[in-house]
Amino acid sequence: MVRYLLKKHEYVKRKAQKNITMGGHPDRNAQFENITQLKQDYLDAGNPVISMDTKKKELLGTFYRNGSLYTQAAIQTNDHDFPSSATGSVIPHGFYDLKRNTGYITLGTSHDTSEFACDSLFQWWVNEGIIHYPKAKSLLILCDGGGSNSSRHYIFKEDLQKTANALGLEIRIAHYPPYTSKYNPIEHRFFPHVTRACEGVVFHSVETVKTLISRTSTSKGLTTIVHILDKIYETGRKYAADFKEIMPIVFDTHLPKWNYRAIPQE
């Protein structure tokens, strides 16, 4: 009778949906249109289009994680998730190749800094990018506006320029406007599948995390490569005193705060 009455009065069991925008920006639509055009231009030219972001830091140790597994015995974990009890931490920094439908994760064991983000980019290019795009003239990276690749921080631009110089490749950045990170392709084409591959498994070590994430795949052909980056990164770094004055970063005339290029310097 209860089920009948619920159906009669059109009550349906629903999950909450994150659709209420907490803020907006007058240039939001203009930037989305710009990103759409940039993506098409790069794909038509045979240049790579990469979506970039960092997943939440995970503690290593006997800590509870959401999800369930088929096991013959109960999975026992600590009753509290105190960071002081962890044997370490892991920071998954990801890239998603829009054309090839492939994911690449760099597992950092230190801090999520702009240097870590750019080192991850360097690793992706030398291990994957240059192999599949040997004739690429430029690389388009779609990313959020905050975090280690913040659109407001000059330290990211300085590290990005160093990366462009080291690779000898132009790197174009297009940031998504504030409050729109969920539209970044990596957020719905790659990261949910990474989460699914790791559900319920206790992260005892960074090698365990690598093994699990490496298995991330889909029926539509998504594959994943994982690389561990054991390097200590300094927090609170400042950009060089004269960087803003001699900065070689080239800003677009259209929405320059979100669109710019790092052109390799000799």
Tab-separated table of C-alpha atoms in Angstrom:
chain	number	residue	atom	x	y	z
A	1	MET	CA	0.000	0.000	0.000
A	2	VAL	CA	2.838	2.416	0.808
A	3	ARG	CA	4.481	1.726	-2.554
A	4	TYR	CA	1.145	2.212	-4.294
A	5	LEU	CA	0.512	5.560	-2.602
A	6	LEU	CA	4.040	6.794	-3.344
A	7	LYS	CA	3.614	5.930	-7.014
A	8	LYS	CA	0.133	7.430	-7.133
A	9	HIS	CA	1.407	10.767	-5.810
A	10	GLU	CA	4.471	10.683	-8.086
A	11	TYR	CA	7.075	10.194	-5.398
A	12	VAL	CA	10.285	8.852	-6.935
A	13	LYS	CA	13.505	7.980	-5.127
A	14	ARG	CA	16.127	10.472	-6.308
A	15	LYS	CA	19.714	11.429	-5.654
A	16	ALA	CA	20.739	15.035	-5.099
A	17	GLN	CA	22.100	16.714	-8.231
A	18	LYS	CA	24.835	19.344	-8.221
A	19	ASN	CA	23.074	21.775	-10.546
A	20	ILE	CA	22.749	24.933	-8.437
A	21	THR	CA	25.464	27.332	-9.552
A	22	MET	CA	27.209	28.962	-6.579
A	23	GLY	CA	28.528	31.794	-8.675
A	24	GLY	CA	28.879	33.081	-12.194
A	25	HIS	CA	31.055	35.240	-14.389
A	26	PRO	CA	30.016	37.624	-17.178
A	27	ASP	CA	32.598	36.042	-19.536
A	28	ARG	CA	31.564	32.467	-18.815
A	29	ASN	CA	29.799	31.773	-22.124
A	30	ALA	CA	32.447	33.616	-24.113
A	31	GLN	CA	35.165	31.372	-22.655
A	32	PHE	CA	33.168	28.222	-23.334
A	33	GLU	CA	32.763	29.289	-26.952
A	34	ASN	CA	36.478	30.055	-27.103
A	35	ILE	CA	37.401	26.624	-25.717
A	36	THR	CA	35.089	24.912	-28.213
A	37	GLN	CA	36.770	26.722	-31.096
A	38	LEU	CA	40.277	26.042	-29.770
A	39	LYS	CA	39.556	22.334	-29.388
A	40	GLN	CA	38.273	22.097	-32.952
A	41	ASP	CA	41.226	24.037	-34.368
A	42	TYR	CA	43.755	21.831	-32.584
A	43	LEU	CA	42.045	18.573	-33.507
A	44	ASP	CA	41.761	19.647	-37.149
A	45	ALA	CA	45.478	20.485	-37.193
A	46	GLY	CA	46.437	17.130	-35.649
A	47	ASN	CA	47.714	18.749	-32.465
A	48	PRO	CA	46.916	17.190	-29.060
A	49	VAL	CA	44.119	18.434	-26.813
A	50	ILE	CA	44.632	17.417	-23.196
A	51	SER	CA	42.399	17.883	-20.171
A	52	MET	CA	44.308	18.225	-16.890
A	53	ASP	CA	43.377	18.106	-13.199
A	54	THR	CA	44.377	16.671	-9.810
A	55	LYS	CA	42.308	14.174	-7.831
A	56	LYS	CA	41.977	14.339	-4.056
A	57	LYS	CA	45.043	13.376	-2.031
A	58	GLU	CA	44.743	9.906	-0.471
A	59	LEU	CA	46.370	8.674	2.723
A	60	LEU	CA	48.397	5.462	2.611
A	61	GLY	CA	47.745	2.963	5.369
A	62	THR	CA	44.953	0.879	6.844
A	63	PHE	CA	42.225	3.460	6.258
A	64	TYR	CA	38.583	2.971	5.309
A	65	ARG	CA	37.625	3.685	1.683
A	66	ASN	CA	34.153	3.789	0.163
A	67	GLY	CA	32.991	0.850	-1.916
A	68	SER	CA	32.614	-2.910	-1.512
A	69	LEU	CA	34.573	-5.920	-2.754
A	70	TYR	CA	34.047	-9.656	-3.196
A	71	THR	CA	36.187	-11.217	-0.458
A	72	GLN	CA	36.225	-14.365	1.680
A	73	ALA	CA	36.942	-12.426	4.851
A	74	ALA	CA	35.994	-9.101	6.378
A	75	ILE	CA	38.137	-6.095	5.485
A	76	GLN	CA	39.431	-4.523	8.672
A	77	THR	CA	40.530	-0.870	8.764
A	78	ASN	CA	41.328	1.761	11.385
A	79	ASP	CA	38.328	3.266	13.142
A	80	HIS	CA	39.783	6.774	12.669
A	81	ASP	CA	41.514	8.373	9.692
A	82	PHE	CA	44.220	10.319	11.481
A	83	PRO	CA	46.882	11.607	9.038
A	84	SER	CA	49.484	11.036	11.749
A	85	SER	CA	48.847	7.293	11.424
A	86	ALA	CA	49.483	7.261	7.672
A	87	THR	CA	52.610	5.754	6.153
A	88	GLY	CA	52.502	8.422	3.449
A	89	SER	CA	50.175	10.010	0.943
A	90	VAL	CA	49.579	9.910	-2.780
A	91	ILE	CA	48.440	12.693	-5.113
A	92	PRO	CA	47.002	11.530	-8.454
A	93	HIS	CA	47.599	14.160	-11.158
A	94	GLY	CA	45.764	13.265	-14.340
A	95	PHE	CA	45.726	13.944	-18.077
A	96	TYR	CA	43.006	12.889	-20.472
A	97	ASP	CA	43.691	12.811	-24.230
A	98	LEU	CA	40.435	13.849	-25.908
A	99	LYS	CA	41.348	12.458	-29.328
A	100	ARG	CA	42.773	9.092	-28.259
A	101	ASN	CA	40.476	8.489	-25.257
A	102	THR	CA	43.432	7.644	-23.029
A	103	GLY	CA	44.262	8.620	-19.481
A	104	TYR	CA	47.607	9.198	-17.812
A	105	ILE	CA	48.111	9.499	-14.063
A	106	THR	CA	51.199	10.736	-12.266
A	107	LEU	CA	51.237	9.635	-8.636
A	108	GLY	CA	53.046	12.210	-6.525
A	109	THR	CA	54.130	11.439	-2.978
A	110	SER	CA	54.922	14.974	-1.823
A	111	HIS	CA	52.819	18.109	-2.432
A	112	ASP	CA	50.460	19.324	-5.168
A	113	THR	CA	52.417	22.331	-6.418
A	114	SER	CA	52.760	24.068	-9.771
A	115	GLU	CA	56.167	22.411	-10.181
A	116	PHE	CA	54.561	18.996	-9.629
A	117	ALA	CA	51.861	19.794	-12.213
A	118	CYS	CA	54.463	20.838	-14.789
A	119	ASP	CA	56.712	17.851	-14.035
A	120	SER	CA	53.665	15.636	-14.582
A	121	LEU	CA	53.091	17.343	-17.916
A	122	PHE	CA	56.738	16.752	-18.854
A	123	GLN	CA	56.399	13.055	-17.991
A	124	TRP	CA	53.214	12.725	-20.041
A	125	TRP	CA	54.844	14.279	-23.100
A	126	VAL	CA	58.052	12.213	-23.064
A	127	ASN	CA	56.207	8.964	-22.246
A	128	GLU	CA	53.069	9.388	-24.353
A	129	GLY	CA	52.631	12.695	-26.166
A	130	ILE	CA	55.692	12.736	-28.404
A	131	ILE	CA	55.067	9.097	-29.385
A	132	HIS	CA	51.535	9.693	-30.636
A	133	TYR	CA	51.973	13.290	-31.809
A	134	PRO	CA	55.505	13.418	-33.280
A	135	LYS	CA	54.571	16.272	-35.649
A	136	ALA	CA	52.753	18.388	-33.072
A	137	LYS	CA	53.478	22.114	-33.223
A	138	SER	CA	51.493	23.064	-30.146
A	139	LEU	CA	49.733	21.451	-27.203
A	140	LEU	CA	46.355	22.637	-25.885
A	141	ILE	CA	45.695	22.030	-22.189
A	142	LEU	CA	42.219	22.514	-20.727
A	143	CYS	CA	42.268	23.018	-16.965
A	144	ASP	CA	40.478	24.579	-14.034
A	145	GLY	CA	41.296	28.054	-12.795
A	146	GLY	CA	42.531	27.121	-9.324
A	147	GLY	CA	44.781	24.690	-7.532
A	148	SER	CA	48.351	24.012	-8.617
A	149	ASN	CA	47.592	25.391	-12.098
A	150	SER	CA	45.818	28.523	-10.921
A	151	SER	CA	45.129	31.139	-13.580
A	152	ARG	CA	46.044	33.844	-11.039
A	153	HIS	CA	49.440	32.528	-9.958
A	154	TYR	CA	52.585	33.603	-11.756
A	155	ILE	CA	54.544	30.703	-10.272
A	156	PHE	CA	52.525	28.342	-12.498
A	157	LYS	CA	53.271	30.463	-15.545
A	158	GLU	CA	56.973	30.499	-14.687
A	159	ASP	CA	57.078	26.709	-14.277
A	160	LEU	CA	55.023	26.300	-17.449
A	161	GLN	CA	57.535	28.391	-19.398
A	162	LYS	CA	60.387	26.238	-18.092
A	163	THR	CA	58.506	23.142	-19.255
A	164	ALA	CA	57.909	24.599	-22.721
A	165	ASN	CA	61.633	25.410	-22.962
A	166	ALA	CA	62.609	21.889	-21.886
A	167	LEU	CA	60.228	20.220	-24.344
A	168	GLY	CA	60.786	22.652	-27.206
A	169	LEU	CA	57.020	22.725	-27.664
A	170	GLU	CA	54.471	25.541	-27.527
A	171	ILE	CA	51.966	25.001	-24.719
A	172	ARG	CA	48.612	26.765	-24.880
A	173	ILE	CA	46.499	27.002	-21.720
A	174	ALA	CA	42.735	27.504	-21.649
A	175	HIS	CA	41.229	27.781	-18.161
A	176	TYR	CA	37.596	27.038	-17.449
A	177	PRO	CA	35.755	29.956	-15.819
A	178	PRO	CA	35.094	29.946	-12.056
A	179	TYR	CA	32.483	27.445	-10.809
A	180	THR	CA	32.579	25.384	-14.028
A	181	SER	CA	35.249	22.778	-13.274
A	182	LYS	CA	32.728	19.953	-13.722
A	183	TYR	CA	32.752	20.694	-17.464
A	184	ASN	CA	36.462	19.944	-17.727
A	185	PRO	CA	36.448	16.687	-19.790
A	186	ILE	CA	38.705	14.797	-17.389
A	187	GLU	CA	36.092	15.203	-14.652
A	188	HIS	CA	33.445	13.121	-16.418
A	189	ARG	CA	35.379	11.080	-19.000
A	190	PHE	CA	38.246	9.766	-16.893
A	191	PHE	CA	38.211	10.420	-13.142
A	192	PRO	CA	34.891	8.614	-12.418
A	193	HIS	CA	36.337	5.449	-13.966
A	194	VAL	CA	39.513	5.822	-11.881
A	195	THR	CA	37.347	6.079	-8.762
A	196	ARG	CA	35.421	2.963	-9.794
A	197	ALA	CA	38.639	0.987	-10.326
A	198	CYS	CA	39.776	1.799	-6.776
A	199	GLU	CA	36.498	1.356	-4.890
A	200	GLY	CA	36.743	-0.358	-1.539
A	201	VAL	CA	40.445	-1.257	-1.794
A	202	VAL	CA	42.696	-0.221	1.081
A	203	PHE	CA	45.621	1.871	-0.150
A	204	HIS	CA	48.478	0.162	1.684
A	205	SER	CA	51.185	1.527	-0.622
A	206	VAL	CA	51.716	3.750	-3.668
A	207	GLU	CA	52.422	0.585	-5.687
A	208	THR	CA	48.943	-0.691	-4.774
A	209	VAL	CA	47.424	2.563	-6.040
A	210	LYS	CA	49.423	2.308	-9.270
A	211	THR	CA	48.249	-1.254	-9.900
A	212	LEU	CA	44.604	-0.365	-9.299
A	213	ILE	CA	44.547	2.792	-11.420
A	214	SER	CA	46.400	1.025	-14.246
A	215	ARG	CA	43.362	-1.236	-14.607
A	216	THR	CA	41.050	1.695	-15.336
A	217	SER	CA	39.244	1.011	-18.606
A	218	THR	CA	35.820	1.174	-20.242
A	219	SER	CA	33.898	-0.731	-22.894
A	220	LYS	CA	34.423	2.249	-25.202
A	221	GLY	CA	38.185	1.788	-25.231
A	222	LEU	CA	39.523	3.980	-22.425
A	223	THR	CA	42.995	2.879	-21.298
A	224	THR	CA	45.216	4.215	-18.530
A	225	ILE	CA	48.946	4.547	-17.901
A	226	VAL	CA	50.313	5.336	-14.433
A	227	HIS	CA	53.705	6.762	-13.469
A	228	ILE	CA	55.070	7.287	-9.934
A	229	LEU	CA	56.926	10.551	-9.336
A	230	ASP	CA	58.952	10.299	-6.122
A	231	LYS	CA	60.192	13.853	-5.787
A	232	ILE	CA	59.997	16.238	-2.862
A	233	TYR	CA	58.298	19.513	-3.781
A	234	GLU	CA	58.706	22.741	-1.871
A	235	THR	CA	55.567	24.595	-0.860
A	236	GLY	CA	55.270	28.370	-0.748
A	237	ARG	CA	57.671	28.989	-3.625
A	238	LYS	CA	57.721	32.482	-5.143
A	239	TYR	CA	58.281	33.369	-8.768
A	240	ALA	CA	61.504	35.151	-9.713
A	241	ALA	CA	61.576	38.833	-8.787
A	242	ASP	CA	61.825	39.992	-12.392
A	243	PHE	CA	59.576	37.349	-13.959
A	244	LYS	CA	56.562	39.634	-14.446
A	245	GLU	CA	58.701	42.234	-16.188
A	246	ILE	CA	60.526	39.877	-18.574
A	247	MET	CA	57.816	37.205	-18.793
A	248	PRO	CA	57.783	35.576	-22.256
A	249	ILE	CA	54.241	34.227	-21.755
A	250	VAL	CA	52.023	35.424	-24.625
A	251	PHE	CA	48.503	36.364	-23.536
A	252	ASP	CA	45.589	36.251	-25.983
A	253	THR	CA	43.840	39.514	-26.790
A	254	HIS	CA	40.533	37.733	-26.086
A	255	LEU	CA	40.059	36.907	-22.390
A	256	PRO	CA	43.813	36.955	-21.631
A	257	LYS	CA	43.356	36.035	-17.958
A	258	TRP	CA	42.260	32.546	-19.053
A	259	ASN	CA	44.072	32.094	-22.363
A	260	TYR	CA	47.805	32.279	-22.948
A	261	ARG	CA	50.779	30.471	-24.504
A	262	ALA	CA	54.217	29.441	-23.308
A	263	ILE	CA	56.466	29.609	-26.374
A	264	PRO	CA	59.834	27.822	-26.054
A	265	GLN	CA	62.809	30.155	-25.748
A	266	GLU	CA	66.252	29.377	-27.120
